[in-house]
Amino acid sequence: MIQIAVFSDVHGNLPALNTVLKDIEERGIQKKFCLGDLVDFAPWGNEVIEKIKDLNIPCLMGNHDERIAFDIPVVPLSKHSQEETEARYIAIDHSKKTITEENKRFLSQLPFHLKLNYKTGKKHWNIQLVHSSLKSNDTYLYEAENDEVFSGMLEDSQSDIIIMGHTHLSFKKHLDNGKWAVNCGSVGRSKEENRLASYLVLTLDENKIIPEMVKLAYPLEETAHQIEESEIPDYYAAFLRNQNISVI
């Protein structure tokens, strides 16, 4: 049996990341992978990057990481309210000003996606890690997507399971072909009603894959308070507290 932990979308929320990493350690899981979006929306962007670097956790380039690394302009999204649009501009600009040049270089060199192969007994399991999809790190794929969308991605990558993040909404889909499409949710900015820090434990044995979603309470008020003490808009503190903020 082999176990790996996969997490995504920390978004500068160090207390949430510390909670997830502690849980992974307590479970005795050695292999950890991050699907990207280390920065934006909470005040510990540099500290989160440093922790990922110090622990040598393989990490993908999320769309927010790419934007900060290469100073890509912010484009308004039609799904966002005017309030969120304005807050988003300010929060991302804050990251562009505060993330160190060394950490921007680190973000710029992250891989776009990663394919793993683990052998258990006589079985080889192919695991495809992406931030959002094989071709983009900014595509929103939700549980309600037709199974054919995920089956096509699995066929393109020749994998048994594809694991993604980006939407901040976790799900597990066991497809008719026996393969899996899984979203591991978000560590630091969950859009689920409970706002818990989410990650995936993937168990492999010779006969099957078992994906388990883990959702943890963390010192959310510490994060919300520090957002309010920073130049990041209070919108993101209210979001974490789930105070009548849209989760689209």
PDB file of C-alpha atoms in Angstrom, residues 74-78 80 85 88-89:
ATOM      1  CA  VAL A  74      -5.456  41.160 -13.985  1.00  0.00           C
ATOM      2  CA  VAL A  75      -8.462  40.588 -16.227  1.00  0.00           C
ATOM      3  CA  PRO A  76     -11.933  41.078 -14.710  1.00  0.00           C
ATOM      4  CA  LEU A  77     -14.075  37.944 -14.570  1.00  0.00           C
ATOM      5  CA  SER A  78     -17.748  38.155 -15.473  1.00  0.00           C
ATOM      6  CA  HIS A  80     -17.371  38.275 -10.011  1.00  0.00           C
ATOM      7  CA  THR A  85     -13.534  42.655  -8.806  1.00  0.00           C
ATOM      8  CA  ARG A  88      -9.205  41.246  -6.435  1.00  0.00           C
ATOM      9  CA  TYR A  89      -7.252  44.031  -8.143  1.00  0.00           C
TER      10      TYR A  89
END
